[in-house]
Every structure is written in structure tokens, then in C-alpha cells.
mmCIF file with all atom_site columns, C-alpha atoms in Angstrom:
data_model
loop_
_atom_site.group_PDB
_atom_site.id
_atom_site.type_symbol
_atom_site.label_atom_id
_atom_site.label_alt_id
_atom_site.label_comp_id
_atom_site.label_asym_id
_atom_site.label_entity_id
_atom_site.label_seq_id
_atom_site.pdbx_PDB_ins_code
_atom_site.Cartn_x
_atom_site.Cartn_y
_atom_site.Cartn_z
_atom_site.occupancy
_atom_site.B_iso_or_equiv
_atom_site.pdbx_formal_charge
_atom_site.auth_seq_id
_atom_site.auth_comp_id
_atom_site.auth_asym_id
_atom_site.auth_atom_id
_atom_site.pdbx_PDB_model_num
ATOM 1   C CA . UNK G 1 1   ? -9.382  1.418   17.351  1.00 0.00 ? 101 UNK G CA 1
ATOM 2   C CA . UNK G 1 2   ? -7.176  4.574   17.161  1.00 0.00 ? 102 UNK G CA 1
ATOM 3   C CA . UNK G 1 3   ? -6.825  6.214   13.856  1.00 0.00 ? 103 UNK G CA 1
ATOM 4   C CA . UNK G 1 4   ? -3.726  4.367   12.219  1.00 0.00 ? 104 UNK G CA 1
ATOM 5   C CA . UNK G 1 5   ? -0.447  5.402   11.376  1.00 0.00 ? 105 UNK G CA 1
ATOM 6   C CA . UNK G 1 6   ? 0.307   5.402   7.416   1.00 0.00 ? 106 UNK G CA 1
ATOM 7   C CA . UNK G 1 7   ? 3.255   3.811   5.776   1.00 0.00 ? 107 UNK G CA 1
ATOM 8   C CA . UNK G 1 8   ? 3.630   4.594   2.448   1.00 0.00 ? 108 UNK G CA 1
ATOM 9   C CA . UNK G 1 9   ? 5.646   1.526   0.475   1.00 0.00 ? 109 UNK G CA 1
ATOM 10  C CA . UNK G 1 10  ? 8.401   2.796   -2.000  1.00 0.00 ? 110 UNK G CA 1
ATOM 11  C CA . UNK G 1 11  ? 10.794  -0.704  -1.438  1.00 0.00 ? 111 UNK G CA 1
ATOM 12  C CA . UNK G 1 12  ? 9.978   -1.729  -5.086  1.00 0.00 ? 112 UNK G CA 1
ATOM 13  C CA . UNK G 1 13  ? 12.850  -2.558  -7.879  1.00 0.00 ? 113 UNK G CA 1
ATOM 14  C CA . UNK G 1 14  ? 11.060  -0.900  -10.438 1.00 0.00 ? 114 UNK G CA 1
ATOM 15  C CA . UNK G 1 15  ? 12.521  -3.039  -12.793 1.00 0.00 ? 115 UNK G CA 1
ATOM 16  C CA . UNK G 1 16  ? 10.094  -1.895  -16.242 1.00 0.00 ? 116 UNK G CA 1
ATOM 17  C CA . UNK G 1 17  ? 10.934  1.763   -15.545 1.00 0.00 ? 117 UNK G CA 1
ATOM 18  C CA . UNK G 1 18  ? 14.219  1.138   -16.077 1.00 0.00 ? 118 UNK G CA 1
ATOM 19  C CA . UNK G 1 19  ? 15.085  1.098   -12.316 1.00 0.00 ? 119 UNK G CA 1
ATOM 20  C CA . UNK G 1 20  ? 15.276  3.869   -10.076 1.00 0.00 ? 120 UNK G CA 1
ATOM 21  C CA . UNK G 1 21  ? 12.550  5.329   -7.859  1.00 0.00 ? 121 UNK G CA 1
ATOM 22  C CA . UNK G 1 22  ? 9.022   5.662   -9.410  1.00 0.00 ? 122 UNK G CA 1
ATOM 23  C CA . UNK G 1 23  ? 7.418   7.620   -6.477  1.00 0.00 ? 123 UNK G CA 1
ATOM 24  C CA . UNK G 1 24  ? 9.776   10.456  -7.780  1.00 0.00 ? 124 UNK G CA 1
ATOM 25  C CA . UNK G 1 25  ? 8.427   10.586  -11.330 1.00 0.00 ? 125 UNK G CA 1
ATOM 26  C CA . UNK G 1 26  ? 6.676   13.529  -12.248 1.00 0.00 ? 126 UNK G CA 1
ATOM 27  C CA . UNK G 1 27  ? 2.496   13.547  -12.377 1.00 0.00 ? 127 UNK G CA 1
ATOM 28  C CA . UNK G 1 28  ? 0.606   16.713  -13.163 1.00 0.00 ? 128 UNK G CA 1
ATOM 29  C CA . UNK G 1 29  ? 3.647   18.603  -12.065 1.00 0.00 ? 129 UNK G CA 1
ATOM 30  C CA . UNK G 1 30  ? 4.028   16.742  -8.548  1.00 0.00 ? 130 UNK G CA 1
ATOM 31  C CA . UNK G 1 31  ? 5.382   13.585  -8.029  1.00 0.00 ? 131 UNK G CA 1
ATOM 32  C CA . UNK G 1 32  ? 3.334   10.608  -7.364  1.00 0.00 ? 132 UNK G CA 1
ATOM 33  C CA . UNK G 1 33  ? 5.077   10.455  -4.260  1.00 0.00 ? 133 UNK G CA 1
ATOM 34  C CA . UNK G 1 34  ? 3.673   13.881  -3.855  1.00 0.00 ? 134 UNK G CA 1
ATOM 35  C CA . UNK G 1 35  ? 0.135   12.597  -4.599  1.00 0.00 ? 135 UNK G CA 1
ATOM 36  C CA . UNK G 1 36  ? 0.346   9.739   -2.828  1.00 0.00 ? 136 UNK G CA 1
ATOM 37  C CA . UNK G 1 37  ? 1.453   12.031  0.369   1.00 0.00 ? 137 UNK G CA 1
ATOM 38  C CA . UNK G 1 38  ? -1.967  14.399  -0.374  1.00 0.00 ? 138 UNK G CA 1
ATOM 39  C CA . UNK G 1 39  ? -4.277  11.956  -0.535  1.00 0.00 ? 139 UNK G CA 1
ATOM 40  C CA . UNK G 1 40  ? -2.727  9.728   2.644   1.00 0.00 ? 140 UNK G CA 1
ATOM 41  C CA . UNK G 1 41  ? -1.996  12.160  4.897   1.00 0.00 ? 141 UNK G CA 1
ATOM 42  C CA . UNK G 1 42  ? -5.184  13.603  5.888   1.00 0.00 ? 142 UNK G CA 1
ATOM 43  C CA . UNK G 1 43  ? -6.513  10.153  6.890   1.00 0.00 ? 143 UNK G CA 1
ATOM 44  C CA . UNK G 1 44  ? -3.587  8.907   9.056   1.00 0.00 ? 144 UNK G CA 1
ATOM 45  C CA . UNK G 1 45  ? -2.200  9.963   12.717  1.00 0.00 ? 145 UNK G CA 1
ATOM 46  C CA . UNK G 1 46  ? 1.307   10.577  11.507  1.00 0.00 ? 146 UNK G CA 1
ATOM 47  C CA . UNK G 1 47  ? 3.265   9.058   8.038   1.00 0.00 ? 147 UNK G CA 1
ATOM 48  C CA . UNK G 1 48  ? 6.533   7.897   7.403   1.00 0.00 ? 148 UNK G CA 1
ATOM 49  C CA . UNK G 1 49  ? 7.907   6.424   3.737   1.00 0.00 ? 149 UNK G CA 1
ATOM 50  C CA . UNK G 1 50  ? 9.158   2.475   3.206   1.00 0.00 ? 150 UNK G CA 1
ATOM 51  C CA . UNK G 1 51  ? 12.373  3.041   0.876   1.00 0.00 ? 151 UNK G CA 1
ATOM 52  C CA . UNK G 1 52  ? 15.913  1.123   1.016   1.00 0.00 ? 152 UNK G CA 1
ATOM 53  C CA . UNK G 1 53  ? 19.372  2.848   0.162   1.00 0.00 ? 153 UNK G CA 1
ATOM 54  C CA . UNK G 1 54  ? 20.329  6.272   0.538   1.00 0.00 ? 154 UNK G CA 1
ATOM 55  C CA . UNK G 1 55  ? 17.364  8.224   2.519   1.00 0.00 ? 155 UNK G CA 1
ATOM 56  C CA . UNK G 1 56  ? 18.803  11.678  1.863   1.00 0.00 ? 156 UNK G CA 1
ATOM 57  C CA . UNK G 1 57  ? 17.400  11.245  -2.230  1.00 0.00 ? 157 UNK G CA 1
ATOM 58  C CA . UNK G 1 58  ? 14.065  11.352  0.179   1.00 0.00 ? 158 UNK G CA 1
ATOM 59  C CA . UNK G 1 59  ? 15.064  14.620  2.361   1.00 0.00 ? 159 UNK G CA 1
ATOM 60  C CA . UNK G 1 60  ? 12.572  16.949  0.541   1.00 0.00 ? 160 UNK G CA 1
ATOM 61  C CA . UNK G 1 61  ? 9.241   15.124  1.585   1.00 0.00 ? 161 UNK G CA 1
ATOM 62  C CA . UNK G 1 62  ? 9.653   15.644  5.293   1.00 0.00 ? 162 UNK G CA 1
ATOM 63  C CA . UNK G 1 63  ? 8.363   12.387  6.355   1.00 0.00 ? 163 UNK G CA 1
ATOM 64  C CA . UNK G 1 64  ? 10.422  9.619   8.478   1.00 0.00 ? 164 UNK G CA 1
ATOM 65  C CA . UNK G 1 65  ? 12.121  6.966   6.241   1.00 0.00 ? 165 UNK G CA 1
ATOM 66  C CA . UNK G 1 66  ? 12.479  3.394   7.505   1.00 0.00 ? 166 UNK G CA 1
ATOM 67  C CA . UNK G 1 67  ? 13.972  0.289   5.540   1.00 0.00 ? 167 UNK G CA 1
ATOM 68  C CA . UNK G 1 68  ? 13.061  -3.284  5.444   1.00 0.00 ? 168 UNK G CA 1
ATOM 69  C CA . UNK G 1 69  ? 14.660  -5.234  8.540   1.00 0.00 ? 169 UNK G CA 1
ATOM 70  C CA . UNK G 1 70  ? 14.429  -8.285  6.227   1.00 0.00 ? 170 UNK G CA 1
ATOM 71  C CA . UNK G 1 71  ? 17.455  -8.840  3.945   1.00 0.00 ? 171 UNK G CA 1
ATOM 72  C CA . UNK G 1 72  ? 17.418  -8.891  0.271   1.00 0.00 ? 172 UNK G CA 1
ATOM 73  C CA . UNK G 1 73  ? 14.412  -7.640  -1.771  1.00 0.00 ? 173 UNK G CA 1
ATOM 74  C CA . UNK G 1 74  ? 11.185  -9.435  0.356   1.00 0.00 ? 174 UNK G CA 1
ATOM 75  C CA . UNK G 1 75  ? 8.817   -7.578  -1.380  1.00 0.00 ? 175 UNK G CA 1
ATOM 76  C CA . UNK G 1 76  ? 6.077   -5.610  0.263   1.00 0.00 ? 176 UNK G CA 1
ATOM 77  C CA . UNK G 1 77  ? 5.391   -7.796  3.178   1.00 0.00 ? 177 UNK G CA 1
ATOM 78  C CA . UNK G 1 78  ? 8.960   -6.171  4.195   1.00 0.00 ? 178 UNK G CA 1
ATOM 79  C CA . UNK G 1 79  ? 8.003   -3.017  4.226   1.00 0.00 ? 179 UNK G CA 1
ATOM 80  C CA . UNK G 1 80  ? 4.593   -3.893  5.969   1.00 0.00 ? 180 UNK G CA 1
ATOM 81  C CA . UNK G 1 81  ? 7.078   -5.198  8.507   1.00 0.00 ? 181 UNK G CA 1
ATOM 82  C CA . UNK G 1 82  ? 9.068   -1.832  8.993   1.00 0.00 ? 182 UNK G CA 1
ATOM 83  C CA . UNK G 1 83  ? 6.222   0.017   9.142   1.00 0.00 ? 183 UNK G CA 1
ATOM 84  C CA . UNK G 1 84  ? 5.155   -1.783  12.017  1.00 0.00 ? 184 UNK G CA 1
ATOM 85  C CA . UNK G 1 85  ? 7.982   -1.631  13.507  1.00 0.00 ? 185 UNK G CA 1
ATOM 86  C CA . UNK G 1 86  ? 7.951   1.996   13.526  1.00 0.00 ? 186 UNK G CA 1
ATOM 87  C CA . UNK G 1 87  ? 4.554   2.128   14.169  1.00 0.00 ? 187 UNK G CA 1
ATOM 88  C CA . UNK G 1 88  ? 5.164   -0.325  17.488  1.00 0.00 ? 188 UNK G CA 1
ATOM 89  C CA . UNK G 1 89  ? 7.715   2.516   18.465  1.00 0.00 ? 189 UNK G CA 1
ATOM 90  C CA . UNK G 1 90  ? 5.299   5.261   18.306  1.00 0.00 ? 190 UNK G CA 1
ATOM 91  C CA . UNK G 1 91  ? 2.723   3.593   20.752  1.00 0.00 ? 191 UNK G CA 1
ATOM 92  C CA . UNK G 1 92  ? 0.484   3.103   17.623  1.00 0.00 ? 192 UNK G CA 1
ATOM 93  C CA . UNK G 1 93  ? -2.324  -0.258  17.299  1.00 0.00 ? 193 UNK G CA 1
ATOM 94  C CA . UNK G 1 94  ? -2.015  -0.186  13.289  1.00 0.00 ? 194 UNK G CA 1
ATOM 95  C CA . UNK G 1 95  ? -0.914  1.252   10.350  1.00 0.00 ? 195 UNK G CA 1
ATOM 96  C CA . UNK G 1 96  ? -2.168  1.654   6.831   1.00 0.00 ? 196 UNK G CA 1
ATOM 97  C CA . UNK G 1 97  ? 0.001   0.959   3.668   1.00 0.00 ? 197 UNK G CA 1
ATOM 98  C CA . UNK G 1 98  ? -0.404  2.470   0.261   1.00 0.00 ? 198 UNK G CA 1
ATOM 99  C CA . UNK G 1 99  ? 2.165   2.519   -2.750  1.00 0.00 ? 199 UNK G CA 1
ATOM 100 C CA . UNK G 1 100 ? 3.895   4.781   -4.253  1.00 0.00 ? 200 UNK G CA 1
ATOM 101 C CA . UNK G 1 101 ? 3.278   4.385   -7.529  1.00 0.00 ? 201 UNK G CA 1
ATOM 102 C CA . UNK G 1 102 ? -0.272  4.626   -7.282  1.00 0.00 ? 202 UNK G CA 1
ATOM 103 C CA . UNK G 1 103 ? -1.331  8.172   -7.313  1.00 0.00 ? 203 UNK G CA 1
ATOM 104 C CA . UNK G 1 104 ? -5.339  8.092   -7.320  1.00 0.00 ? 204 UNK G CA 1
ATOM 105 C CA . UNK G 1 105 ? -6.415  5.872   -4.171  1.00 0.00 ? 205 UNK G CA 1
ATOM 106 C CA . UNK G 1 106 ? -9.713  6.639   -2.358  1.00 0.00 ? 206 UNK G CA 1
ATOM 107 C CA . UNK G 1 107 ? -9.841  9.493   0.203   1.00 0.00 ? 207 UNK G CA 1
ATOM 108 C CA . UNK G 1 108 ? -11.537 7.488   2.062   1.00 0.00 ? 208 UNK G CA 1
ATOM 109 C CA . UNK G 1 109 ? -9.283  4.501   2.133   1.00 0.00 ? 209 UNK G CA 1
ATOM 110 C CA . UNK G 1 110 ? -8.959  4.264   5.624   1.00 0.00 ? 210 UNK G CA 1
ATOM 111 C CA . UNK G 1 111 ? -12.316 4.883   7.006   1.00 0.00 ? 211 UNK G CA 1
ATOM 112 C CA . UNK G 1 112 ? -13.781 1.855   4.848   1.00 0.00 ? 212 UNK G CA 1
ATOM 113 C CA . UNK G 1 113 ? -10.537 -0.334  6.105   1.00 0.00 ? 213 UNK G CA 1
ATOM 114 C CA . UNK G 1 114 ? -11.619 0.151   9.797   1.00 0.00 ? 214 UNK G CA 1
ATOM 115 C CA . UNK G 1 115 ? -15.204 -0.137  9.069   1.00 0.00 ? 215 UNK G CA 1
ATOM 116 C CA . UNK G 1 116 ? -15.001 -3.345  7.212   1.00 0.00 ? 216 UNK G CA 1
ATOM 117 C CA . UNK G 1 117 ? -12.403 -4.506  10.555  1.00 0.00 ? 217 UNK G CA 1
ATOM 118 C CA . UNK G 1 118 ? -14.409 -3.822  12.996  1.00 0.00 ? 218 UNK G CA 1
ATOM 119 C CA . UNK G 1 119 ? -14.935 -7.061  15.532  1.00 0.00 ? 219 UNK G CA 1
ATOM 120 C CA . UNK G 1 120 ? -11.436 -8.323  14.656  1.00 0.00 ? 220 UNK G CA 1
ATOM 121 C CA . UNK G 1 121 ? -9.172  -9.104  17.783  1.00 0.00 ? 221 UNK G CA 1
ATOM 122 C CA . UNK G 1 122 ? -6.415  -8.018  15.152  1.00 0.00 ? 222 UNK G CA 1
ATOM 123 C CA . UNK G 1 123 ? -7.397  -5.512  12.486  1.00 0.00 ? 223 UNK G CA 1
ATOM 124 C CA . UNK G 1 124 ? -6.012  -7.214  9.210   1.00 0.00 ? 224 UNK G CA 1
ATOM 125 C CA . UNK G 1 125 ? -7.753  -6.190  5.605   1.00 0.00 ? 225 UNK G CA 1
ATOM 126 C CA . UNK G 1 126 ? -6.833  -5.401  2.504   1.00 0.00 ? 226 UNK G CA 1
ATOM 127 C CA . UNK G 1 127 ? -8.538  -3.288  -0.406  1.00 0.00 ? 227 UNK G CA 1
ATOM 128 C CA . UNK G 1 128 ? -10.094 -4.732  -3.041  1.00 0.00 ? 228 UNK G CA 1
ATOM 129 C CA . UNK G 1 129 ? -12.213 -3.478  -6.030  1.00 0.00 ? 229 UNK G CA 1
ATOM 130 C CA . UNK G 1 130 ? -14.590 -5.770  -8.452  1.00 0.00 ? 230 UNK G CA 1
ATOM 131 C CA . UNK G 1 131 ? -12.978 -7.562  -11.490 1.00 0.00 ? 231 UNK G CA 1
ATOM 132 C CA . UNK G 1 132 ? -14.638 -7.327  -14.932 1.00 0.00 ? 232 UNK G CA 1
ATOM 133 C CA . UNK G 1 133 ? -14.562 -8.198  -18.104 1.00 0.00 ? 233 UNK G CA 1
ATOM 134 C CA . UNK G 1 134 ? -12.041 -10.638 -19.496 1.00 0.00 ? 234 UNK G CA 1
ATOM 135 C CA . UNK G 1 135 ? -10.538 -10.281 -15.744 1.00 0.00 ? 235 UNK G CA 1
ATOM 136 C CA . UNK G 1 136 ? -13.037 -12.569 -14.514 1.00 0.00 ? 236 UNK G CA 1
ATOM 137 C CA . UNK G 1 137 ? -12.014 -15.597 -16.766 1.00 0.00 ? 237 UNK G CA 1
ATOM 138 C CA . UNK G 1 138 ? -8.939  -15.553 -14.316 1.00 0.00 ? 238 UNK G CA 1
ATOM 139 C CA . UNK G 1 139 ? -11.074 -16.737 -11.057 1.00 0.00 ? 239 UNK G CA 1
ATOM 140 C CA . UNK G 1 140 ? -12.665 -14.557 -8.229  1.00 0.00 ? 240 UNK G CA 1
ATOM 141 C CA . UNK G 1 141 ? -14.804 -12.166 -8.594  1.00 0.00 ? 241 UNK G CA 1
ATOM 142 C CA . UNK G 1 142 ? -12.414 -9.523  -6.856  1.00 0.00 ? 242 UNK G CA 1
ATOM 143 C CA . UNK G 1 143 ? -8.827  -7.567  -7.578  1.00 0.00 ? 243 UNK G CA 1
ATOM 144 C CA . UNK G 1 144 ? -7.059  -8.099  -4.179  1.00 0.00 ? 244 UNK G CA 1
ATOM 145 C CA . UNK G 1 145 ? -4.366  -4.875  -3.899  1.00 0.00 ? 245 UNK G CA 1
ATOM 146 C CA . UNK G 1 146 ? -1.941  -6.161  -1.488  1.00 0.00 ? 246 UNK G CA 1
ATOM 147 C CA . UNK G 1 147 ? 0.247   -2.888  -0.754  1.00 0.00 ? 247 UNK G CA 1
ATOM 148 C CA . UNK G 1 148 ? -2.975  -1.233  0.431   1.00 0.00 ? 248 UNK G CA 1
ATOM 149 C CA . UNK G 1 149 ? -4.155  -2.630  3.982   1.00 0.00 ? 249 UNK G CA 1
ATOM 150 C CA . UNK G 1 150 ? -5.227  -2.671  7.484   1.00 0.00 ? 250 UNK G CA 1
ATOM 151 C CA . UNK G 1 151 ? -2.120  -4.159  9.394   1.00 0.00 ? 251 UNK G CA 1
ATOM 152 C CA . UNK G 1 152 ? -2.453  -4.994  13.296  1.00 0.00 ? 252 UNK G CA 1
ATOM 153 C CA . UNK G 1 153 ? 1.092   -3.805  15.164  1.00 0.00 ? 253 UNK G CA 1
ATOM 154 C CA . UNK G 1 154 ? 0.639   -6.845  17.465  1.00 0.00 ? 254 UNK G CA 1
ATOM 155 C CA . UNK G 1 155 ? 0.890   -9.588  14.682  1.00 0.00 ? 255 UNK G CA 1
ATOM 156 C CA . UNK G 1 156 ? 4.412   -7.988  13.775  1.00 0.00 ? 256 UNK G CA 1
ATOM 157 C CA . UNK G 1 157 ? 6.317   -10.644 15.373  1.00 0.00 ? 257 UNK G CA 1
ATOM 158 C CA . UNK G 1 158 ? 4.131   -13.196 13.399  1.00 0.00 ? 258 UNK G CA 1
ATOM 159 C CA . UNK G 1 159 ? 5.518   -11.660 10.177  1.00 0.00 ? 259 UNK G CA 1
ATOM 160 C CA . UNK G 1 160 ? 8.580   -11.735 10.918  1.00 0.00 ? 260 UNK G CA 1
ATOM 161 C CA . UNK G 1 161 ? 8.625   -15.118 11.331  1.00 0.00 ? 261 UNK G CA 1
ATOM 162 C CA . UNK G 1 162 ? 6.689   -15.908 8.522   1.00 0.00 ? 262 UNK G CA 1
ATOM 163 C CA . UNK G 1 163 ? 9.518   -13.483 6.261   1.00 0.00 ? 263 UNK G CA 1
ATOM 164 C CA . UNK G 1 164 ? 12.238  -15.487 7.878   1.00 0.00 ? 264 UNK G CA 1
ATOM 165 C CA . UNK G 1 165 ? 10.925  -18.595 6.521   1.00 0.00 ? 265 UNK G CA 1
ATOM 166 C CA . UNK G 1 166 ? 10.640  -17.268 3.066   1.00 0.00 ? 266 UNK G CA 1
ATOM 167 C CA . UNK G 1 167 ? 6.690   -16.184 3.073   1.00 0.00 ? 267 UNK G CA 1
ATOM 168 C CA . UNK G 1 168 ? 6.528   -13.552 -0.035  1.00 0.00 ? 268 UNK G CA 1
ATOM 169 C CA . UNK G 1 169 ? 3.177   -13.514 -1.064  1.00 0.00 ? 269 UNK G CA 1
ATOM 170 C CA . UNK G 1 170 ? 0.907   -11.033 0.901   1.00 0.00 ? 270 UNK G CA 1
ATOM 171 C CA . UNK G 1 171 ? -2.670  -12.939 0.636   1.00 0.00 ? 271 UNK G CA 1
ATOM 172 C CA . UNK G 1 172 ? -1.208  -16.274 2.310   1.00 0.00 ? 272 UNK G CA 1
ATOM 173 C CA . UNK G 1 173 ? -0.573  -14.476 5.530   1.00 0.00 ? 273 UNK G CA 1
ATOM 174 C CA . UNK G 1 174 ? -3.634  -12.391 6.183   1.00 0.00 ? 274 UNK G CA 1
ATOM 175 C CA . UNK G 1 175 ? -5.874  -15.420 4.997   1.00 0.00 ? 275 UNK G CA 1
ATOM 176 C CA . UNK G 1 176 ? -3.912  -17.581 7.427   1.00 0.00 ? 276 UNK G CA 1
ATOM 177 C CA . UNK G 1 177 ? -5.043  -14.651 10.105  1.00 0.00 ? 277 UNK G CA 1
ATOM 178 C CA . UNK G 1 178 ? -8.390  -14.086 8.606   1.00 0.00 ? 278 UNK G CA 1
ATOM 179 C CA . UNK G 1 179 ? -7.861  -11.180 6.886   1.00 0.00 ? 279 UNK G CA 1
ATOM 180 C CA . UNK G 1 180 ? -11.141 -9.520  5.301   1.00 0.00 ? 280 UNK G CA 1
ATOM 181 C CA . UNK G 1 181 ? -11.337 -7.289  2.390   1.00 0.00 ? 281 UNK G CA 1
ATOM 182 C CA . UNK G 1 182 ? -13.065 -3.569  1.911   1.00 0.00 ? 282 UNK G CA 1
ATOM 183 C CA . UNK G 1 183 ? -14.394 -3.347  -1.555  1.00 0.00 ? 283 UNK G CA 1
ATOM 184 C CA . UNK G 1 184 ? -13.877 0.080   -3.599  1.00 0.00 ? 284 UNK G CA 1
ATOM 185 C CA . UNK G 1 185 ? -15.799 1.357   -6.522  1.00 0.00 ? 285 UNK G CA 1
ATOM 186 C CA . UNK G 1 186 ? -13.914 0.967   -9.918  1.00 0.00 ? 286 UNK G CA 1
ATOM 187 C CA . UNK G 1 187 ? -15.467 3.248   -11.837 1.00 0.00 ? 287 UNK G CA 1
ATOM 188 C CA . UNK G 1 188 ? -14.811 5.003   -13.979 1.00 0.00 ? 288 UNK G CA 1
ATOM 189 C CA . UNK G 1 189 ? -11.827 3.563   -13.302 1.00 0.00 ? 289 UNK G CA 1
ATOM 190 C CA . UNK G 1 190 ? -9.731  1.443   -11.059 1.00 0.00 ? 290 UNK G CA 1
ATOM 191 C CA . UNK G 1 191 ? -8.306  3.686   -8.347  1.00 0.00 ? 291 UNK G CA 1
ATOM 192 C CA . UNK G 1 192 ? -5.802  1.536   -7.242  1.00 0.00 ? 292 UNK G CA 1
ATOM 193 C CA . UNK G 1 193 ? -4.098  1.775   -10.922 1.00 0.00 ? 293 UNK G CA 1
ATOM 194 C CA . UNK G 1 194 ? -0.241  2.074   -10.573 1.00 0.00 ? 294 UNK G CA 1
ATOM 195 C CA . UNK G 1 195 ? 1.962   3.283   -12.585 1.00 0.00 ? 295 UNK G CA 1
ATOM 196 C CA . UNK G 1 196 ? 4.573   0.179   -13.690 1.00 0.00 ? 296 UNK G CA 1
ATOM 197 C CA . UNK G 1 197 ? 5.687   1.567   -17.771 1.00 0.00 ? 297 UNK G CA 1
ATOM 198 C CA . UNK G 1 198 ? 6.119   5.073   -18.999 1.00 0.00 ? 298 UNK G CA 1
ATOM 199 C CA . UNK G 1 199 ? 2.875   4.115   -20.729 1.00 0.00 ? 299 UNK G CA 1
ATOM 200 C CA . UNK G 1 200 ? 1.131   4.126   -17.437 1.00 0.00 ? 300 UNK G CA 1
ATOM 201 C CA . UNK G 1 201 ? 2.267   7.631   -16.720 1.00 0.00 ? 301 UNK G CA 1
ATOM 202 C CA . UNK G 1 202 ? 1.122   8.420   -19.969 1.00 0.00 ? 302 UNK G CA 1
ATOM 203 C CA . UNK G 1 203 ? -2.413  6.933   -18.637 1.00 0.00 ? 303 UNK G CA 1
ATOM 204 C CA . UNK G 1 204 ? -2.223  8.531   -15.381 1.00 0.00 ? 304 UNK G CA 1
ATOM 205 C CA . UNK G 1 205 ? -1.903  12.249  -16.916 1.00 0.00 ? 305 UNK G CA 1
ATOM 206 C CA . UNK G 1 206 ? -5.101  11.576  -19.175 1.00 0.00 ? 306 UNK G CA 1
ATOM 207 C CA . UNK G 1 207 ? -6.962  10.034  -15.662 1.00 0.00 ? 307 UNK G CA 1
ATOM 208 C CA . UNK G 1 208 ? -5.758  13.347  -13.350 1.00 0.00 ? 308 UNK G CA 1
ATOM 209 C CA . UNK G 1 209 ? -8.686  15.147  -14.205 1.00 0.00 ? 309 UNK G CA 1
ATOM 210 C CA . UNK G 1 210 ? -11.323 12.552  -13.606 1.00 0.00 ? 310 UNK G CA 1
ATOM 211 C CA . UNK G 1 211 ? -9.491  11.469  -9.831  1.00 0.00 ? 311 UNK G CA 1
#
């Protein structure tokens, strides 16, 4: 397989910040969109950002922005769907997602996706890290992160389909294409954290030092 393009996702409503974009809050004295950008870019053949509405609020970063071809909010499987689309454009076999919001994902995020595709006709996996605590009263021994995966170019058509028919939630689809998962460390803490509240931001600046 050929290194991946990356797609960062930035679609979401982010409804319990009080709206707005949350890649553009300020971390550390970057944005998370910033960090997201430094810790994604190194590992991917080329990146472009997921965002609806105006792209010019976007200019700054550099990067290619597409929008969801699905109408209406359709959630991150939308702007898995863009990025493939873009990717299909550019010649490229796959892309990797990551969100916006979450500014301390591995470095190596996208070596451990390939390795843990390797043998699949159709490279399809998604990050996951071990559940503890009172987590695992809730079923499964494993967090699935949805918005960071392993997406095949070739299955795009597949998913757009599926979107079309109302399909929202990510896991149905790649377990319907036997998706596999790529377990991270989560310690000392979870590095696919996000930031959702402004007390998560609060969180994130006491984690910077530690990621």
C-alpha cells in the first residue's frame, strides 16, 4: 500500500461549545487545528481539511478544504466520504482521518493503521485504545474512535450508498466490510481525548506537557 493521504474531519456542530469551529480554539498558543496539522502531517502523502460553509475562515492553514457531498449534517461518515473523494482525484489508494478537536493523537497513527491492515483486499480499520475502569461495565473491552481510520478509496461508492440510505453510525459499515482495529496505549492517558466543553480545553492545557 502507498502511504495514505490524510483528511482531517472539522464537519462537526459543536453544539456544547456553543457552536462555531473548535479546531480554531486556542491550545498552548496554537490551535488544535494547528496541532492536529503537526502531528498528521508528517505521516501522510499530502492533507486537506473536512469543513462545511465558508472555506475562506480556513485560508490561513494552507491545506485544501472539501465539504460533505451528502446533504444535511451526516456526521463523520460524510466527511470520510469527501475525503475520498478527493483522495480518488489525486490517484491516491487511502486516506487517513483524524479530528479536529483532538490535539494529542499518536505519531505513529498511521504506521500501526497499515500494519494492523495488512492482507486486506480493502484497507478498512479504525483506532482503538483499551477501556478501564467503570468503562468496562458498558461492554467490550475496547474504546472504538471512529473519526480516526484506515479508509480504502475503492469502497467510496459503497458509502455513498450506504449515506444515501441513512447509514450514520461509523462501526456498522466497516464491520459490514470487516473492518479491524489497531490498538493504542492509553496511558497515561487516552490520546484520542477531544476536546467537546471549555472544561476539556481546560484538561488539554494541563495534558500538553505530558503529549
Amino acid at each position: 500500500m502507498t502511504q495514505p493521504l490524510g483528511i482531517i474531519l472539522a464537519g462537526g456542530l459543536a453544539t456544547r461549545m456553543g457552536g462555531g469551529d473548535k479546531g480554531l480554539l486556542t491550545l498552548g498558543g496554537q490551535t488544535l487545528l494547528a496541532h492536529v496539522i503537526d502531528r498528521l502531517g508528517p505521516q501522510v502523502a499530502g492533507l486537506a481539511l473536512n469543513a462545511n460553509g465558508d472555506p475562506e475562515r480556513f485560508a490561513g492553514l494552507g491545506l485544501p478544504v472539501i465539504a460533505d457531498s451528502i446533504e444535511g449534517f451526516a456526521g463523520p461518515l460524510a466527511g470520510v466520504l469527501a475525503g475520498l473523494d478527493w483522495a480518488a482525484e489525486q490517484g491516491a489508494d487511502a486516506i487517513v482521518t483524524a479530528a479536529a478537536d483532538t490535539p494529542f493523537f499518536p505519531r505513529d497513527l498511521v504506521a500501526q493503521l497499515m500494519a494492523a491492515a495488512e492482507g486486506q483486499t480493502h484497507p478498512l480499520v479504525l483506532a482503538t485504545t483499551p477501556r478501564t475502569g467503570t468503562e468496562l461495565k458498558s461492554g467490550g473491552k475496547v474504546n472504538r474512535h471512529p473519526t480516526f481510520g484506515l479508509w480504502p478509496v475503492a469502497l467510496r461508492d459503497d458509502l455513498r450508498a450506504a449515506l444515501n440510505d441513512g447509514l450514520r453510525k461509523v462501526v456498522l459499515w466497516t464491520d459490514k466490510h470487516g473492518g479491524r482495529e489497531a490498538l493504542f496505549p492509553a496511558d497515561p492517558f487516552d490520546p484520542f481525548f477531544n476536546v467537546n466543553t471549555p472544561e476539556d480545553l481546560a484538561r488539554a492545557e494541563t495534558l500538553l506537557e505530558q503529549a
